[in-house]
Structures are given as C-alpha cells and as structure tokens.
CSV table of C-alpha atoms in Angstrom, one decimal:
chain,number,residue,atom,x,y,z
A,39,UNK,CA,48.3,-35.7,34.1
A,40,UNK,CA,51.1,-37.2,32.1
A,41,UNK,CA,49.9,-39.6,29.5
A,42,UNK,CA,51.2,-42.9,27.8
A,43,UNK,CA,51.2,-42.4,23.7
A,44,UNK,CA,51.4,-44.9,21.1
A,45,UNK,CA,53.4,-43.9,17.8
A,46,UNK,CA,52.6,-46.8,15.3
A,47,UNK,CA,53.3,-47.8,11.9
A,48,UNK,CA,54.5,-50.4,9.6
A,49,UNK,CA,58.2,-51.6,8.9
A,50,UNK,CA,60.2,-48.3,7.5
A,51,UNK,CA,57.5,-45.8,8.7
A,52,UNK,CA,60.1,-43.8,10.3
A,53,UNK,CA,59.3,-45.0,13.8
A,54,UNK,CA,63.2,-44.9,15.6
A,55,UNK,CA,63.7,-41.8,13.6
A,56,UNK,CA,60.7,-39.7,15.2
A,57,UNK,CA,61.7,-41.1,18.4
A,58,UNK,CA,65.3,-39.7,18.2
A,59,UNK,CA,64.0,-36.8,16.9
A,60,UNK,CA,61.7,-37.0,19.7
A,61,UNK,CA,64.6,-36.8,22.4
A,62,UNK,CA,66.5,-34.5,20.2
A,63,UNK,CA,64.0,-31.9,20.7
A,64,UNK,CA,63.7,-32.4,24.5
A,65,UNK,CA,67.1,-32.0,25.0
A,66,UNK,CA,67.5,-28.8,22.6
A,67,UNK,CA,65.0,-27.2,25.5
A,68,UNK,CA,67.3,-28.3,28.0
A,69,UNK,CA,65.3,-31.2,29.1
A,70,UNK,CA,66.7,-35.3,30.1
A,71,UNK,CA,65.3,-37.8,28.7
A,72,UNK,CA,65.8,-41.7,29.1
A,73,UNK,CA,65.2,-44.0,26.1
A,74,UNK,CA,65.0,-47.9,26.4
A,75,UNK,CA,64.0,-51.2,24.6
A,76,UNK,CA,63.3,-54.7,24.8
A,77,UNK,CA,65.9,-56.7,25.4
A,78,UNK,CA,64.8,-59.1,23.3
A,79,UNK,CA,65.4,-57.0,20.3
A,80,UNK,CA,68.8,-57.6,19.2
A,81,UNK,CA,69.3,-55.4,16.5
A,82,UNK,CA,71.6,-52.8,16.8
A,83,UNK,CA,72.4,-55.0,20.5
A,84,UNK,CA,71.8,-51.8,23.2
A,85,UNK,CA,71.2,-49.0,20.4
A,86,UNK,CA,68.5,-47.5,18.9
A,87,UNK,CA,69.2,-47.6,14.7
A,88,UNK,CA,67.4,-45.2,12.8
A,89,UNK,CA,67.6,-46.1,8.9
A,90,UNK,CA,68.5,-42.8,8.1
A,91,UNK,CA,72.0,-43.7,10.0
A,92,UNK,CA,71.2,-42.4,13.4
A,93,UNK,CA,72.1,-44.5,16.3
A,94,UNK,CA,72.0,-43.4,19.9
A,95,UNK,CA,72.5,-45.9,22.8
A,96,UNK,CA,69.7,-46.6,25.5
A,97,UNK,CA,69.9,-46.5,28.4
A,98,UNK,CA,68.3,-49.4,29.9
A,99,UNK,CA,67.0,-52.6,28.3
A,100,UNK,CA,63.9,-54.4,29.4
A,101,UNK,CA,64.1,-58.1,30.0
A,102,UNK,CA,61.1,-60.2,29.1
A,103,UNK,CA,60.0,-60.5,32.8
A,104,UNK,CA,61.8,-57.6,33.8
A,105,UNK,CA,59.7,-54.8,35.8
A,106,UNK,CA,59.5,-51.8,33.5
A,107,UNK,CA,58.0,-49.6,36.0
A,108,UNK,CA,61.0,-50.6,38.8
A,109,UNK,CA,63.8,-50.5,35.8
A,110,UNK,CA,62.5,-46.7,35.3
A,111,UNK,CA,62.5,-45.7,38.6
A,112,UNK,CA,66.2,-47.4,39.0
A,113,UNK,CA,67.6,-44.8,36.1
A,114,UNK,CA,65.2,-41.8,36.9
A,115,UNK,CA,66.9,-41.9,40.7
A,116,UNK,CA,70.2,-42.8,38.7
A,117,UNK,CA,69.7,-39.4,36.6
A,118,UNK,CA,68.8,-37.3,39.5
A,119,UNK,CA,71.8,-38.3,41.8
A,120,UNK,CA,74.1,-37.6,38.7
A,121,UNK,CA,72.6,-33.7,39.0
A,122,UNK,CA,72.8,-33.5,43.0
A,123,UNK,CA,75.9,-32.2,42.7
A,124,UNK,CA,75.5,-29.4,39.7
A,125,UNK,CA,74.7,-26.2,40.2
A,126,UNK,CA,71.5,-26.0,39.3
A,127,UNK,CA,68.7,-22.9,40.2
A,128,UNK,CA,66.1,-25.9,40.9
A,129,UNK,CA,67.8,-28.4,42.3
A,130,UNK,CA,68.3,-32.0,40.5
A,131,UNK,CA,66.9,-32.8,37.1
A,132,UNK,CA,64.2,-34.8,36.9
A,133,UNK,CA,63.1,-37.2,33.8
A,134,UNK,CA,60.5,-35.4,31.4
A,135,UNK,CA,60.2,-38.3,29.0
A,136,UNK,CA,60.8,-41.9,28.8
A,137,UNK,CA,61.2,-43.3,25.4
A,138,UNK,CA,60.2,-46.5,24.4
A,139,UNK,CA,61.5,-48.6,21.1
A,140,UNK,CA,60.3,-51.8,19.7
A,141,UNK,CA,57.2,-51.3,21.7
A,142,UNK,CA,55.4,-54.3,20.5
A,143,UNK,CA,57.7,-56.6,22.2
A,144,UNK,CA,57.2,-55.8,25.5
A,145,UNK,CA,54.9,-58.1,27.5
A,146,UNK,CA,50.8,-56.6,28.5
A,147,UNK,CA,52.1,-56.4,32.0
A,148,UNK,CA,55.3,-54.1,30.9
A,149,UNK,CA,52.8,-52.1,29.1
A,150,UNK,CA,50.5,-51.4,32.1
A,151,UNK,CA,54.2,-50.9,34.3
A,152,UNK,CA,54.2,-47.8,31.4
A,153,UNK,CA,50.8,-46.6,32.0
A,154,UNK,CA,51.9,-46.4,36.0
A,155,UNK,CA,54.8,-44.6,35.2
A,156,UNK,CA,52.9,-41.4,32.9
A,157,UNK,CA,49.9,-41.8,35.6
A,158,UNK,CA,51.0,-42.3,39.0
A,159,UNK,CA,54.6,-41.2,38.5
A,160,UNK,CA,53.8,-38.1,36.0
A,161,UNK,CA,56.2,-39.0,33.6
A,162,UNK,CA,55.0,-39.0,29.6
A,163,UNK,CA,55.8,-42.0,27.9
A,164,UNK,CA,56.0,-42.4,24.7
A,165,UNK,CA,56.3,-45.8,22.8
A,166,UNK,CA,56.6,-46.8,19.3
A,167,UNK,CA,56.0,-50.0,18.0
A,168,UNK,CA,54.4,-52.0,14.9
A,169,UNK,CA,51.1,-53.3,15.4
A,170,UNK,CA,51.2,-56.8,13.7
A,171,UNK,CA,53.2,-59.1,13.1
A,172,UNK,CA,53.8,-60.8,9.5
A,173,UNK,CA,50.9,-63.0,9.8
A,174,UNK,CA,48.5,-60.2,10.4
A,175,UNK,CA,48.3,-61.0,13.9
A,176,UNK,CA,48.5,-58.4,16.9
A,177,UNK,CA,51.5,-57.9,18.8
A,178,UNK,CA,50.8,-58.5,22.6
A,179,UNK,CA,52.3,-55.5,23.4
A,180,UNK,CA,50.6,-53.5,20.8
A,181,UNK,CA,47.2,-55.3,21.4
A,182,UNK,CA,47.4,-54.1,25.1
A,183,UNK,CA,48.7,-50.4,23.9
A,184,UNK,CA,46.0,-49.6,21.7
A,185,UNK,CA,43.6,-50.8,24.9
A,186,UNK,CA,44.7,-48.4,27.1
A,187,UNK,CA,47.0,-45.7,25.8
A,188,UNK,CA,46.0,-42.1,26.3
A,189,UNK,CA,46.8,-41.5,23.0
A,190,UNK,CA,47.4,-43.2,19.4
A,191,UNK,CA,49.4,-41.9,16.1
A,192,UNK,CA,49.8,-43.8,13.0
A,193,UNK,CA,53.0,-43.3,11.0
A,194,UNK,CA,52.2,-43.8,7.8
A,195,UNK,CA,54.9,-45.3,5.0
A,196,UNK,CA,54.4,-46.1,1.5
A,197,UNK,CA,54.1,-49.9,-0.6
A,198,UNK,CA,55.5,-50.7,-3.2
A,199,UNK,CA,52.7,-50.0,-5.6
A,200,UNK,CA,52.0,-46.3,-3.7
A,201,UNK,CA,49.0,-47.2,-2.1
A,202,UNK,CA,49.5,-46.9,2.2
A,203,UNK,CA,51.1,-49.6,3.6
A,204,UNK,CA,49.4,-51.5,6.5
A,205,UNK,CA,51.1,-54.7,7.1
A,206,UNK,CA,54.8,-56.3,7.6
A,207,UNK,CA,55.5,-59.1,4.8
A,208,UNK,CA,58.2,-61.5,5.9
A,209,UNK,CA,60.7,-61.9,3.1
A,210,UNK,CA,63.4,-65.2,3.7
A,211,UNK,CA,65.9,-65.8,0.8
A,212,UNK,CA,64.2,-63.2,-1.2
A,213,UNK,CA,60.5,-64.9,-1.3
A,214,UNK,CA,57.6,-64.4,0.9
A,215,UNK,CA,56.9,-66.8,3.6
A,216,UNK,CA,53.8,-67.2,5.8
A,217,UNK,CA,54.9,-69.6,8.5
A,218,UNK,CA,57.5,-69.3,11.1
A,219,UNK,CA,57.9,-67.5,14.5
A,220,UNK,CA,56.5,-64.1,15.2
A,221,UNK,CA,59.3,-62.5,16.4
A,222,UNK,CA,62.3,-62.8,14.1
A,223,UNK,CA,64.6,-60.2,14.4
A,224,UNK,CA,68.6,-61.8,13.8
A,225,UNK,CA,69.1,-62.7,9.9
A,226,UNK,CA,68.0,-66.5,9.4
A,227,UNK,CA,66.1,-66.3,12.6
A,228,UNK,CA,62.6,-67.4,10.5
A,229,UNK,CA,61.7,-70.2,12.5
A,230,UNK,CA,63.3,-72.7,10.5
A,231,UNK,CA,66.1,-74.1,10.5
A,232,UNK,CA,66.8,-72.2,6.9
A,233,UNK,CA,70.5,-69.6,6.9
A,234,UNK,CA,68.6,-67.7,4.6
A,235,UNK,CA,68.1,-63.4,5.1
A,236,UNK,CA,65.2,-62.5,7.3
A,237,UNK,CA,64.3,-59.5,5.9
A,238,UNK,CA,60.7,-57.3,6.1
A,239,UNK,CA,58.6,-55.1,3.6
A,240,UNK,CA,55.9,-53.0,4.3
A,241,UNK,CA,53.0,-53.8,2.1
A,242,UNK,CA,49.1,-52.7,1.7
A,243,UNK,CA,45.9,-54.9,2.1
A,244,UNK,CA,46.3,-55.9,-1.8
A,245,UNK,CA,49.9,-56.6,-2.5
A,246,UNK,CA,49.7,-58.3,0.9
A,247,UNK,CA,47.1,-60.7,-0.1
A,248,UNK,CA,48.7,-61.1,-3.4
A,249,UNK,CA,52.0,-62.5,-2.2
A,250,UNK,CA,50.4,-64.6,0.6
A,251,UNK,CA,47.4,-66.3,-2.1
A,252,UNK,CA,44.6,-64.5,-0.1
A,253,UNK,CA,45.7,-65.8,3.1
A,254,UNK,CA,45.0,-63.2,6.1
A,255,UNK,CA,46.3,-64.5,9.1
C-alpha cells in the first residue's frame, strides 16, 4: 500500500530542498514525478525555491477549495497521454510520487484528498510543511497531517543560540511581533497595515519565549 508521509520542520529546516532532492532522485531511476503547492503561497508565484538557489516549477497549484485528489488525477492522465505515444517496453508512464510543498496551507479536506490518492489510488505522497504558525498555533493542514499520515519526519534546523529550533518567530521591520494574521507570506503582508519586511526565524522553546515576554500562543 502506498502511504501519505509528512516531512516537517521549522522555517530554514531544509524542507523544499529535500523535496527537490526528493524528485531528483526519482527521476535519476527513471521515474515521473509531479510536484504541486498551494496556491495561496505566493512566493516564488508557481515555483518551488529552495534557499540553496534551487527552483523547479510545479506543476499544478492547489486552490483553497480546489479538489486535490481531482487536480491529481487531471495531471497523472495528463502525464500518461504525454507517454502514449513513446516507445516504451511497458506501455505509458505512470506517476510514482506526488510532491507536496507548503503543506500546512492546504485545507483538512485537501489533506484527506492526499490520503485517497497514496491509499485508494497507490500513489506515495509526500508532503512537507511547518507545523505552527508564529503564534505557536497548529496549521490546519498540519494539525490534520500529523492525525492521519502513515508516516512523520522531523527536519531538524538550528536557533540562533544552537539549541534545536521548534518554533517560527515572526520578525516585521526587524522586531518580533506576536499579533497579526497567520498566514503571511508577501513582504508587509503582517496583518497590518505596516510596509514593513515580513520576515521569519526559527527559534527554540527559550529564545522563543524570550522575545515574545513568556507569551505561548
């Protein structure tokens, strides 16, 4: 049975790089893959950014009440007319992995369309994602992938003291802030009204509490 997999981690864990790396590999053995995202992440617009420098484009994008499950089968038929032709020993290729970026900001019911696809459609899924947001709090997406995925990996990153960093500090006009949206993405998008840099740093359980005066959550 095919299974649905979790890669997690905090900001700058290495998450789009291990996922590229992840196709890379499939296709070295001659395999297709199909990566997408949420639409709503619109960084890098239809790419997938590593911060190493690596960008590949995806191939599908996943509106917020788009049908994940549907939008896969649309490009996995797409993929296997493309082969029809070729002359292959086996006939068309078939998908042997869909990728998944920016996991958390998919919606619970996307994330069970996921779990259809590795279980009743025998495709492995693989999806990578942060688990919290900047206030502490569980990403839907994330809450409903740690329910139910077959299987869960941490990618681990560093703080800026050494210790293991577990949580996402939001960082406008270079100072920590503790109120605003939870998704903010575009630069200034904090849920103000502030033109300010959005930016992120990974931080552990003390320097976290530090910056935010003991607040959690």
């Amino acid at each position: 049975m095919a299974k649905l997999y979790f890669r997690y981690g905090a900001m700058n864990s290495g998450k789009s790089t291990a996922l590229l790396q992840a196709a890379y590999n499939y296709e070295e053995r001659g395999q297709h893959v199909l990566l997408a995202k949420p639409e709503i992440d619109t960084k890098g617009a239809s790419e997938i950014e590593s911060r190493l420098g690596v960008t590949r484009q995806v191939d599908f994008l996943i509106a917020p009440d788009g049908d994940a499950r549907a939008l896969f089968a649309e490009h996995r038929d797409r993929m296997r007319r493309s082969t029809e032709d070729e002359l292959l020993p086996a006939g068309p290729v078939d998908v042997a992995c869909l990728l998944i970026d920016e996991a958390q900001f998919l919606t619970p019911s996307q994330i069970d369309d996921l779990f259809r696809v590795a279980v009743e459609d025998g495709i492995p899924v693989m999806a990578y994602g942060i688990r919290n947001d900047f206030l502490t709090h569980a990403f839907p997406g994330s809450a409903r992938l740690l329910a139910i995925a077959h299987s869960l990996e941490e990618l681990k990153t560093i703080c800026r003291c050494g210790r293991k960093a577990v949580f996402n500090g939001r960082v406008v006009g270079g100072r920590f802030v503790f109120d605003g949206d939870q998704v903010a993405i575009d630069e200034g998008a904090d849920g103000s009204s502030s033109p300010e840099l959005t930016t992120y740093e990974s931080l552990c359980g003390t320097c976290y509490l530090e910056e935010s005066g003991g607040r959690l959550g």
